[in-house]
Amino acid sequence: KIYHKNPFDHISEEEFDKAVDNILESVEAKPTTAIFLEIKKLVASVRDAHSSFHFSTDGESYPLTLTIIGGIPNIYIVNTTKEYSDLLYGRITKVGGVDIALACEALREITSYENESWLQYKLEASVKDAFAMQVMGFAEEDGTLFLTAETETGQVGKQVRPGPHQDSFKPGVIAQ
């Protein structure tokens, strides 16, 4: 907290210190993933996009390029691999059986951001991050995510498997 210009704009120093103490007291009793979540919530409470704590350890992500159109929670799949081409241009409606609006609210609590633009950018990345989705309880232990999207042909539900992180694809060009 000494490296941030003003870390207590959105949370008091007392609340911050109490949260740190609670985390430290529970380290032995909670699994690592639960501690990760508590740390992410604490860092996010500062509401600074440059202050963050990252989940990913292995860099696996879903082979999807996502973009938010018209505000949260309107997350669209603008590119993917051939395996998931039936989801292309679909608007995500559920992740792991959870309505995307509720999932976005849960992700908001652990996301460091200072304005809606930063939040949108980071939510797109979080929904692609297999480890983050698994820790949040949306994906299976192996990272597999059941994703539902509204497409031109109706609702499409599909198991999406993570793989090594790839840079985003060009919109509309299905990767090989």
Coordinates of N, CA, C and O in Angstrom, one line a residue:
K1 N 0.8 -1.2 0.0 CA 0.0 0.0 0.0 C 0.8 1.3 0.0 O 0.3 2.3 -0.3
I2 N 2.1 1.1 0.3 CA 3.0 2.3 0.3 C 3.4 2.8 -1.1 O 3.9 3.9 -1.3
Y3 N 3.2 1.9 -2.1 CA 3.6 2.3 -3.5 C 2.4 2.9 -4.3 O 2.7 3.3 -5.4
H4 N 1.3 3.0 -3.8 CA 0.1 3.5 -4.5 C -0.1 5.0 -4.0 O 0.0 5.3 -2.8
K5 N -0.3 5.9 -5.0 CA -0.5 7.3 -4.7 C -1.6 7.5 -3.6 O -1.4 8.2 -2.7
N6 N -2.8 6.9 -3.8 CA -3.9 7.0 -2.9 C -4.7 5.8 -2.9 O -5.8 5.7 -3.6
P7 N -4.3 4.7 -2.2 CA -5.0 3.5 -2.3 C -6.4 3.4 -1.5 O -7.1 2.5 -1.7
F8 N -6.7 4.5 -0.8 CA -7.9 4.5 0.0 C -9.0 5.4 -0.4 O -9.7 6.0 0.4
D9 N -9.1 5.5 -1.8 CA -10.3 6.3 -2.3 C -11.6 5.6 -2.2 O -12.6 6.1 -2.0
H10 N -11.5 4.2 -2.4 CA -12.7 3.4 -2.4 C -12.9 2.5 -1.3 O -13.9 1.8 -1.1
I11 N -11.9 2.3 -0.5 CA -11.9 1.5 0.7 C -11.1 2.2 1.8 O -10.0 2.8 1.5
S12 N -11.5 2.2 3.0 CA -10.8 2.8 4.1 C -9.5 2.0 4.4 O -9.5 0.8 4.2
E13 N -8.5 2.6 5.0 CA -7.3 1.9 5.4 C -7.7 0.9 6.4 O -7.1 -0.2 6.4
E14 N -8.6 1.2 7.3 CA -9.0 0.2 8.3 C -9.6 -1.0 7.7 O -9.3 -2.2 8.1
E15 N -10.5 -0.8 6.7 CA -11.2 -1.9 6.0 C -10.1 -2.8 5.3 O -10.2 -4.0 5.3
F16 N -9.2 -2.1 4.7 CA -8.1 -2.8 3.9 C -7.3 -3.7 4.9 O -7.1 -4.8 4.6
D17 N -6.8 -3.0 6.0 CA -6.0 -3.8 7.0 C -6.8 -4.9 7.6 O -6.2 -6.0 7.8
K18 N -8.0 -4.8 7.8 CA -8.9 -5.9 8.4 C -9.0 -7.0 7.4 O -8.8 -8.2 7.8
A19 N -9.1 -6.7 6.1 CA -9.2 -7.7 5.1 C -7.9 -8.5 5.0 O -7.8 -9.7 4.8
V20 N -6.7 -7.7 5.1 CA -5.4 -8.4 5.1 C -5.3 -9.3 6.2 O -4.9 -10.5 6.1
D21 N -5.7 -8.9 7.4 CA -5.6 -9.7 8.6 C -6.5 -11.0 8.5 O -6.0 -12.1 8.8
N22 N -7.7 -10.8 7.9 CA -8.6 -12.0 7.7 C -7.9 -13.0 6.8 O -8.0 -14.2 7.0
I23 N -7.3 -12.5 5.7 CA -6.6 -13.4 4.8 C -5.5 -14.1 5.5 O -5.4 -15.4 5.4
L24 N -4.7 -13.4 6.2 CA -3.5 -14.0 6.9 C -4.0 -15.1 7.9 O -3.4 -16.1 8.0
E25 N -5.1 -14.8 8.6 CA -5.6 -15.7 9.6 C -6.2 -17.0 9.0 O -6.2 -18.0 9.7
S26 N -6.6 -16.9 7.7 CA -7.3 -18.0 7.1 C -6.4 -18.9 6.2 O -6.9 -19.8 5.6
V27 N -5.2 -18.5 6.0 CA -4.3 -19.1 5.1 C -4.2 -20.6 5.3 O -4.3 -21.4 4.4
E28 N -4.0 -21.1 6.6 CA -3.9 -22.5 6.9 C -5.1 -23.3 6.7 O -5.1 -24.5 6.3
A29 N -6.3 -22.6 6.8 CA -7.6 -23.3 6.8 C -8.2 -23.4 5.4 O -9.1 -24.2 5.2
K30 N -7.8 -22.5 4.5 CA -8.5 -22.5 3.2 C -7.6 -23.0 2.1 O -6.3 -22.9 2.1
P31 N -8.2 -23.5 1.0 CA -7.4 -23.9 -0.2 C -6.7 -22.7 -0.9 O -7.2 -21.6 -0.7
T32 N -5.7 -23.0 -1.6 CA -5.0 -21.9 -2.3 C -5.9 -21.1 -3.2 O -5.8 -19.9 -3.2
T33 N -6.8 -21.8 -3.9 CA -7.7 -21.0 -4.8 C -8.6 -20.0 -4.0 O -8.9 -19.0 -4.5
A34 N -9.0 -20.4 -2.8 CA -9.8 -19.5 -2.0 C -9.0 -18.3 -1.5 O -9.5 -17.2 -1.5
I35 N -7.8 -18.5 -1.2 CA -6.9 -17.4 -0.8 C -6.7 -16.5 -2.0 O -6.7 -15.3 -1.9
F36 N -6.4 -17.1 -3.2 CA -6.3 -16.3 -4.4 C -7.5 -15.4 -4.6 O -7.4 -14.2 -4.9
L37 N -8.7 -15.9 -4.4 CA -9.9 -15.1 -4.6 C -10.0 -14.0 -3.6 O -10.3 -12.8 -4.0
E38 N -9.6 -14.2 -2.3 CA -9.6 -13.2 -1.3 C -8.6 -12.1 -1.6 O -8.9 -10.9 -1.5
I39 N -7.4 -12.5 -2.1 CA -6.4 -11.5 -2.5 C -6.9 -10.7 -3.7 O -6.8 -9.4 -3.7
K40 N -7.5 -11.3 -4.7 CA -8.0 -10.6 -5.8 C -9.1 -9.6 -5.4 O -9.1 -8.5 -5.9
K41 N -10.0 -10.0 -4.5 CA -11.0 -9.1 -4.0 C -10.4 -7.9 -3.3 O -10.9 -6.8 -3.5
L42 N -9.4 -8.2 -2.5 CA -8.7 -7.1 -1.8 C -8.1 -6.1 -2.7 O -8.3 -4.9 -2.6
V43 N -7.3 -6.6 -3.7 CA -6.6 -5.7 -4.7 C -7.7 -5.0 -5.5 O -7.5 -3.8 -5.7
A44 N -8.7 -5.6 -5.9 CA -9.8 -5.0 -6.7 C -10.5 -3.9 -5.9 O -11.0 -2.9 -6.5
S45 N -10.5 -4.0 -4.6 CA -11.2 -3.0 -3.7 C -10.5 -1.6 -3.8 O -11.2 -0.6 -3.5
V46 N -9.3 -1.6 -4.2 CA -8.6 -0.4 -4.4 C -9.1 0.4 -5.6 O -9.0 1.6 -5.7
R47 N -9.7 -0.3 -6.6 CA -10.3 0.3 -7.8 C -9.2 1.0 -8.6 O -9.4 2.2 -9.0
D48 N -8.1 0.3 -8.9 CA -7.1 0.9 -9.7 C -6.7 -0.2 -10.7 O -6.3 -1.3 -10.4
A49 N -6.8 0.2 -12.0 CA -6.5 -0.8 -13.1 C -5.1 -1.3 -13.1 O -4.8 -2.3 -13.6
H50 N -4.2 -0.5 -12.5 CA -2.8 -0.8 -12.6 C -2.4 -1.7 -11.4 O -1.2 -2.2 -11.4
S51 N -3.2 -1.8 -10.4 CA -2.9 -2.7 -9.3 C -3.7 -4.0 -9.5 O -4.9 -4.0 -9.5
S52 N -3.0 -5.1 -9.6 CA -3.7 -6.3 -9.9 C -2.9 -7.5 -9.3 O -1.7 -7.4 -9.0
F53 N -3.6 -8.6 -9.3 CA -3.1 -9.9 -8.8 C -3.6 -10.9 -9.8 O -4.8 -11.1 -9.9
H54 N -2.8 -11.6 -10.5 CA -3.2 -12.4 -11.6 C -3.3 -13.9 -11.2 O -2.5 -14.4 -10.5
F55 N -4.4 -14.5 -11.7 CA -4.6 -15.9 -11.4 C -3.7 -16.9 -12.1 O -3.1 -17.8 -11.6
S56 N -3.6 -16.7 -13.4 CA -3.0 -17.7 -14.3 C -1.6 -18.1 -13.9 O -0.7 -17.3 -13.7
T57 N -1.5 -19.4 -13.9 CA -0.2 -20.0 -13.6 C 0.3 -20.7 -14.9 O 1.5 -20.8 -15.1
D58 N -0.6 -21.3 -15.7 CA -0.1 -22.1 -16.8 C -0.5 -21.4 -18.1 O -0.1 -21.9 -19.2
G59 N -1.2 -20.3 -18.1 CA -1.5 -19.6 -19.3 C -2.5 -20.2 -20.2 O -2.6 -19.8 -21.4
E60 N -3.3 -21.2 -19.7 CA -4.3 -21.7 -20.6 C -5.5 -20.8 -20.7 O -5.9 -20.2 -19.8
S61 N -6.0 -20.8 -22.0 CA -7.2 -19.9 -22.2 C -8.1 -20.6 -23.2 O -7.7 -21.6 -23.8
Y62 N -9.3 -20.1 -23.4 CA -10.2 -20.7 -24.3 C -9.9 -20.1 -25.7 O -9.6 -18.9 -25.8
P63 N -10.1 -20.9 -26.8 CA -9.7 -20.4 -28.1 C -10.9 -19.5 -28.7 O -11.5 -19.8 -29.6
L64 N -11.1 -18.4 -28.0 CA -12.1 -17.4 -28.3 C -11.6 -16.0 -28.3 O -10.8 -15.7 -27.5
T65 N -12.0 -15.2 -29.3 CA -11.7 -13.8 -29.2 C -13.1 -13.2 -28.9 O -14.1 -13.4 -29.5
L66 N -13.1 -12.4 -27.8 CA -14.3 -11.8 -27.2 C -14.3 -10.3 -27.3 O -13.2 -9.7 -27.2
T67 N -15.4 -9.7 -27.5 CA -15.6 -8.3 -27.4 C -16.9 -7.9 -26.8 O -17.9 -8.7 -27.0
I68 N -16.9 -6.9 -26.1 CA -18.2 -6.4 -25.5 C -18.8 -5.3 -26.4 O -18.1 -4.4 -26.7
I69 N -20.0 -5.5 -26.8 CA -20.7 -4.6 -27.7 C -22.0 -4.1 -27.0 O -22.8 -4.9 -26.6
G70 N -22.1 -2.8 -26.8 CA -23.3 -2.3 -26.1 C -23.2 -2.4 -24.6 O -24.3 -2.3 -24.0
G71 N -22.1 -2.6 -24.0 CA -21.9 -2.6 -22.6 C -22.0 -4.0 -22.0 O -22.4 -5.0 -22.6
I72 N -21.6 -4.1 -20.8 CA -21.6 -5.4 -20.0 C -23.1 -5.7 -19.7 O -23.9 -4.8 -19.4
P73 N -23.6 -6.9 -19.9 CA -22.9 -8.2 -20.2 C -22.9 -8.7 -21.6 O -22.9 -9.9 -21.8
N74 N -23.0 -7.8 -22.6 CA -23.1 -8.2 -24.0 C -21.7 -8.6 -24.5 O -21.1 -7.9 -25.3
I75 N -21.3 -9.8 -24.2 CA -20.0 -10.4 -24.7 C -20.2 -11.2 -25.9 O -21.0 -12.2 -25.8
Y76 N -19.6 -10.9 -27.0 CA -19.7 -11.6 -28.2 C -18.4 -12.3 -28.6 O -17.3 -11.9 -28.3
I77 N -18.6 -13.5 -29.3 CA -17.5 -14.3 -29.7 C -17.2 -13.8 -31.2 O -18.1 -14.1 -32.1
V78 N -16.1 -13.1 -31.4 CA -15.9 -12.6 -32.8 C -14.9 -13.4 -33.5 O -14.6 -13.2 -34.7
N79 N -14.3 -14.4 -32.9 CA -13.4 -15.4 -33.6 C -13.2 -16.6 -32.7 O -13.2 -16.5 -31.5
T80 N -12.9 -17.7 -33.3 CA -12.6 -18.9 -32.6 C -12.0 -19.9 -33.6 O -11.7 -19.6 -34.7
T81 N -11.8 -21.1 -33.1 CA -11.3 -22.2 -34.0 C -12.4 -22.9 -34.7 O -13.6 -22.7 -34.4
K82 N -12.1 -23.7 -35.7 CA -13.1 -24.5 -36.4 C -14.0 -25.3 -35.5 O -15.2 -25.5 -35.7
E83 N -13.4 -25.9 -34.5 CA -14.1 -26.7 -33.5 C -15.3 -26.0 -32.9 O -16.3 -26.6 -32.6
Y84 N -15.2 -24.7 -32.7 CA -16.2 -23.9 -32.0 C -16.9 -22.9 -33.0 O -17.5 -22.0 -32.5
S85 N -16.8 -23.2 -34.3 CA -17.3 -22.2 -35.2 C -18.8 -22.0 -35.1 O -19.3 -21.0 -35.5
D86 N -19.6 -23.0 -34.5 CA -21.0 -22.8 -34.4 C -21.3 -21.7 -33.3 O -22.5 -21.2 -33.2
L87 N -20.3 -21.3 -32.5 CA -20.5 -20.2 -31.6 C -20.1 -18.8 -32.1 O -20.4 -17.8 -31.5
L88 N -19.5 -18.8 -33.3 CA -19.0 -17.6 -33.9 C -20.1 -16.5 -34.0 O -21.2 -16.8 -34.5
Y89 N -19.8 -15.3 -33.6 CA -20.7 -14.1 -33.6 C -21.9 -14.3 -32.6 O -22.8 -13.4 -32.6
G90 N -21.8 -15.3 -31.8 CA -22.8 -15.4 -30.8 C -22.6 -14.5 -29.6 O -21.5 -14.2 -29.3
R91 N -23.7 -14.2 -28.9 CA -23.6 -13.4 -27.7 C -23.7 -14.4 -26.6 O -24.6 -15.2 -26.5
I92 N -22.7 -14.4 -25.7 CA -22.6 -15.4 -24.6 C -23.8 -15.1 -23.6 O -24.0 -13.9 -23.2
T93 N -24.6 -16.1 -23.3 CA -25.7 -15.9 -22.4 C -25.4 -16.7 -21.1 O -26.0 -16.2 -20.0
K94 N -24.6 -17.7 -21.1 CA -24.3 -18.4 -19.8 C -22.9 -19.0 -19.9 O -22.4 -19.3 -20.9
V95 N -22.3 -19.0 -18.7 CA -21.0 -19.7 -18.5 C -21.1 -20.6 -17.4 O -21.6 -20.2 -16.3
G96 N -20.8 -21.9 -17.6 CA -21.0 -22.9 -16.6 C -22.4 -23.0 -16.0 O -22.6 -23.2 -14.9
G97 N -23.4 -22.7 -16.9 CA -24.8 -22.7 -16.5 C -25.3 -21.5 -15.7 O -26.4 -21.4 -15.3
V98 N -24.4 -20.5 -15.5 CA -24.7 -19.3 -14.8 C -25.0 -18.2 -15.8 O -24.2 -18.0 -16.8
D99 N -26.0 -17.4 -15.6 CA -26.4 -16.3 -16.5 C -25.1 -15.4 -16.6 O -24.5 -15.1 -15.6
I100 N -24.8 -14.9 -17.8 CA -23.6 -14.1 -18.0 C -23.6 -12.8 -17.2 O -22.6 -12.3 -16.7
A101 N -24.8 -12.2 -17.0 CA -24.9 -11.0 -16.2 C -24.5 -11.3 -14.7 O -23.7 -10.5 -14.1
L102 N -24.9 -12.4 -14.2 CA -24.5 -12.8 -12.8 C -23.0 -13.1 -12.8 O -22.3 -12.8 -11.8
A103 N -22.5 -13.8 -13.8 CA -21.1 -14.1 -13.9 C -20.2 -12.8 -13.9 O -19.2 -12.7 -13.3
C104 N -20.7 -11.9 -14.7 CA -20.0 -10.6 -14.8 C -19.9 -9.9 -13.5 O -18.9 -9.2 -13.2
E105 N -21.0 -9.9 -12.8 CA -21.1 -9.3 -11.4 C -20.1 -9.9 -10.5 O -19.4 -9.3 -9.7
A106 N -20.0 -11.3 -10.5 CA -19.0 -12.0 -9.7 C -17.6 -11.6 -10.1 O -16.7 -11.4 -9.3
L107 N -17.3 -11.6 -11.4 CA -16.0 -11.2 -11.9 C -15.6 -9.8 -11.6 O -14.5 -9.5 -11.3
R108 N -16.6 -8.9 -11.6 CA -16.4 -7.5 -11.2 C -15.8 -7.4 -9.8 O -14.9 -6.5 -9.6
E109 N -16.2 -8.2 -8.9 CA -15.7 -8.1 -7.5 C -14.3 -8.5 -7.4 O -13.6 -8.1 -6.4
I110 N -13.7 -9.2 -8.4 CA -12.3 -9.6 -8.3 C -11.5 -8.9 -9.3 O -10.3 -9.3 -9.6
T111 N -12.0 -7.9 -10.0 CA -11.3 -7.2 -11.1 C -10.9 -5.9 -10.7 O -11.7 -5.0 -10.3
S112 N -9.6 -5.6 -11.0 CA -9.0 -4.2 -10.7 C -9.4 -3.4 -11.9 O -9.0 -3.6 -13.0
Y113 N -10.1 -2.3 -11.6 CA -10.4 -1.4 -12.7 C -10.8 0.0 -12.1 O -11.1 0.1 -10.9
E114 N -10.7 1.0 -12.9 CA -11.0 2.4 -12.4 C -12.2 3.0 -13.2 O -12.7 4.0 -12.8
N115 N -12.5 2.4 -14.3 CA -13.7 2.9 -15.1 C -14.3 1.8 -15.9 O -13.7 0.7 -16.0
E116 N -15.4 2.0 -16.5 CA -16.1 1.0 -17.3 C -15.3 0.4 -18.4 O -15.4 -0.7 -18.8
S117 N -14.5 1.3 -19.1 CA -13.7 0.8 -20.2 C -12.7 -0.2 -19.7 O -12.5 -1.2 -20.4
W118 N -12.0 0.1 -18.6 CA -11.0 -0.9 -18.1 C -11.7 -2.1 -17.7 O -11.2 -3.2 -17.9
L119 N -12.9 -2.0 -17.1 CA -13.7 -3.2 -16.6 C -14.0 -4.1 -17.8 O -13.8 -5.3 -17.8
Q120 N -14.5 -3.5 -18.9 CA -14.9 -4.3 -20.1 C -13.6 -5.0 -20.6 O -13.7 -6.2 -20.9
Y121 N -12.5 -4.3 -20.7 CA -11.3 -4.9 -21.3 C -10.9 -6.1 -20.4 O -10.6 -7.2 -20.9
K122 N -10.9 -5.9 -19.1 CA -10.5 -7.0 -18.2 C -11.5 -8.1 -18.1 O -11.1 -9.3 -17.9
L123 N -12.8 -7.8 -18.2 CA -13.8 -8.9 -18.2 C -13.6 -9.8 -19.4 O -13.8 -11.0 -19.3
E124 N -13.4 -9.2 -20.6 CA -13.1 -10.0 -21.8 C -12.0 -11.0 -21.5 O -12.1 -12.2 -21.9
A125 N -10.9 -10.5 -20.9 CA -9.8 -11.4 -20.6 C -10.1 -12.4 -19.6 O -9.7 -13.6 -19.7
S126 N -10.9 -12.1 -18.6 CA -11.2 -13.0 -17.5 C -12.1 -14.2 -18.0 O -11.9 -15.3 -17.6
V127 N -13.0 -13.9 -18.9 CA -13.9 -14.9 -19.4 C -13.1 -15.9 -20.3 O -13.4 -17.1 -20.4
K128 N -12.0 -15.5 -20.9 CA -11.1 -16.3 -21.7 C -10.1 -17.1 -20.8 O -9.6 -18.1 -21.3
D129 N -9.9 -16.7 -19.6 CA -8.9 -17.3 -18.8 C -9.4 -18.6 -18.1 O -10.3 -18.5 -17.2
A130 N -8.9 -19.7 -18.5 CA -9.4 -21.0 -18.0 C -9.3 -21.1 -16.5 O -10.2 -21.6 -15.8
F131 N -8.1 -20.7 -16.0 CA -7.9 -20.9 -14.5 C -8.8 -19.9 -13.7 O -9.4 -20.4 -12.7
A132 N -9.0 -18.7 -14.2 CA -9.9 -17.8 -13.5 C -11.3 -18.3 -13.5 O -12.0 -18.3 -12.5
M133 N -11.8 -18.9 -14.6 CA -13.2 -19.4 -14.7 C -13.3 -20.6 -13.8 O -14.4 -20.9 -13.2
Q134 N -12.2 -21.4 -13.7 CA -12.3 -22.6 -12.8 C -12.3 -22.2 -11.4 O -13.2 -22.7 -10.6
V135 N -11.5 -21.3 -11.0 CA -11.4 -20.8 -9.6 C -12.7 -20.2 -9.2 O -13.2 -20.3 -8.1
M136 N -13.4 -19.5 -10.1 CA -14.7 -18.8 -9.8 C -15.8 -19.8 -9.8 O -16.9 -19.4 -9.4
G137 N -15.6 -21.0 -10.2 CA -16.6 -22.0 -10.1 C -17.5 -22.1 -11.4 O -18.5 -22.9 -11.4
F138 N -17.1 -21.5 -12.4 CA -17.8 -21.5 -13.7 C -17.4 -22.7 -14.6 O -18.2 -23.2 -15.4
A139 N -16.1 -23.1 -14.5 CA -15.6 -24.2 -15.3 C -15.3 -25.4 -14.4 O -15.1 -25.3 -13.2
E140 N -15.1 -26.5 -15.1 CA -14.8 -27.8 -14.4 C -13.3 -27.7 -13.9 O -12.6 -26.8 -14.2
E141 N -13.0 -28.6 -13.0 CA -11.6 -28.6 -12.5 C -10.5 -28.7 -13.5 O -9.5 -28.1 -13.4
D142 N -10.8 -29.3 -14.7 CA -9.8 -29.4 -15.8 C -9.9 -28.1 -16.7 O -9.2 -28.1 -17.7
G143 N -10.7 -27.2 -16.3 CA -10.9 -25.9 -17.1 C -11.9 -26.0 -18.1 O -12.3 -24.9 -18.7
T144 N -12.5 -27.1 -18.4 CA -13.6 -27.2 -19.4 C -14.8 -26.3 -19.0 O -15.2 -26.4 -17.9
L145 N -15.2 -25.5 -19.9 CA -16.3 -24.6 -19.7 C -17.5 -24.9 -20.5 O -17.4 -25.0 -21.8
F146 N -18.7 -25.1 -19.9 CA -19.9 -25.2 -20.7 C -20.4 -23.8 -21.0 O -20.7 -23.0 -20.1
L147 N -20.4 -23.4 -22.3 CA -20.7 -22.0 -22.7 C -22.0 -22.1 -23.5 O -22.1 -22.9 -24.4
T148 N -22.9 -21.1 -23.3 CA -24.1 -21.0 -24.1 C -24.1 -19.7 -24.7 O -23.8 -18.6 -24.1
A149 N -24.4 -19.7 -26.0 CA -24.4 -18.4 -26.8 C -25.6 -18.3 -27.6 O -26.1 -19.3 -28.1
E150 N -26.1 -17.1 -27.8 CA -27.3 -16.8 -28.7 C -26.7 -16.5 -30.0 O -26.0 -15.5 -30.2
T151 N -27.0 -17.3 -31.0 CA -26.5 -17.1 -32.4 C -27.6 -16.9 -33.3 O -28.8 -16.9 -32.9
E152 N -27.3 -16.7 -34.6 CA -28.4 -16.6 -35.6 C -29.3 -17.8 -35.7 O -30.5 -17.7 -36.0
T153 N -28.8 -18.9 -35.3 CA -29.6 -20.2 -35.4 C -30.3 -20.5 -34.0 O -30.9 -21.6 -33.9
G154 N -30.1 -19.7 -33.0 CA -30.7 -19.9 -31.7 C -29.6 -20.1 -30.7 O -28.5 -19.8 -30.9
Q155 N -30.1 -20.7 -29.5 CA -29.1 -20.9 -28.4 C -28.3 -22.1 -28.7 O -28.8 -23.2 -29.1
V156 N -26.9 -22.0 -28.6 CA -26.0 -23.0 -28.8 C -25.2 -23.2 -27.5 O -24.6 -22.3 -27.0
G157 N -25.2 -24.5 -27.0 CA -24.4 -24.8 -25.8 C -23.3 -25.7 -26.2 O -23.5 -26.7 -27.0
K158 N -22.1 -25.5 -25.6 CA -21.0 -26.3 -26.0 C -19.9 -26.3 -24.9 O -19.7 -25.3 -24.3
Q159 N -19.3 -27.5 -24.8 CA -18.2 -27.6 -23.9 C -17.0 -27.0 -24.6 O -16.6 -27.4 -25.7
V160 N -16.3 -26.0 -24.0 CA -15.1 -25.4 -24.6 C -13.9 -25.8 -23.7 O -13.9 -25.6 -22.5
R161 N -12.9 -26.3 -24.4 CA -11.7 -26.8 -23.7 C -10.6 -25.8 -23.8 O -10.4 -25.2 -24.9
P162 N -9.9 -25.6 -22.7 CA -8.8 -24.6 -22.8 C -7.6 -25.2 -23.5 O -7.4 -26.4 -23.6
G163 N -6.7 -24.3 -23.9 CA -5.4 -24.7 -24.5 C -4.4 -23.7 -24.2 O -4.7 -22.7 -23.5
P164 N -3.2 -23.9 -24.7 CA -2.1 -22.8 -24.5 C -2.6 -21.5 -24.9 O -3.3 -21.4 -25.9
H165 N -2.3 -20.4 -24.2 CA -2.7 -19.1 -24.5 C -2.3 -18.7 -25.9 O -1.2 -19.0 -26.3
Q166 N -3.2 -18.2 -26.7 CA -2.9 -17.7 -28.0 C -3.3 -16.2 -28.1 O -4.2 -15.8 -27.4
D167 N -2.6 -15.5 -28.9 CA -3.0 -14.1 -29.1 C -4.3 -14.1 -29.8 O -4.7 -15.0 -30.5
S168 N -5.0 -13.0 -29.7 CA -6.4 -12.9 -30.3 C -6.2 -13.1 -31.8 O -5.3 -12.7 -32.4
F169 N -7.3 -13.7 -32.4 CA -7.4 -13.8 -33.8 C -8.0 -12.6 -34.4 O -8.6 -11.8 -33.7
K170 N -7.8 -12.4 -35.7 CA -8.5 -11.3 -36.4 C -10.0 -11.6 -36.4 O -10.4 -12.7 -36.6
P171 N -10.8 -10.6 -36.1 CA -12.3 -10.9 -36.1 C -12.8 -11.5 -37.3 O -12.5 -11.1 -38.4
G172 N -13.6 -12.6 -37.2 CA -14.3 -13.2 -38.3 C -13.4 -14.2 -39.1 O -13.9 -14.8 -40.0
V173 N -12.2 -14.3 -38.7 CA -11.3 -15.3 -39.5 C -11.1 -16.5 -38.6 O -10.4 -16.4 -37.6
I174 N -11.7 -17.6 -38.9 CA -11.6 -18.7 -38.1 C -10.2 -19.3 -38.2 O -9.7 -19.6 -39.3
A175 N -9.6 -19.5 -37.0 CA -8.2 -19.9 -37.0 C -8.1 -21.4 -37.4 O -9.1 -22.1 -37.4
Q176 N -7.0 -21.8 -37.9 CA -6.8 -23.1 -38.4 C -6.5 -24.0 -37.3 O -5.9 -23.7 -36.3

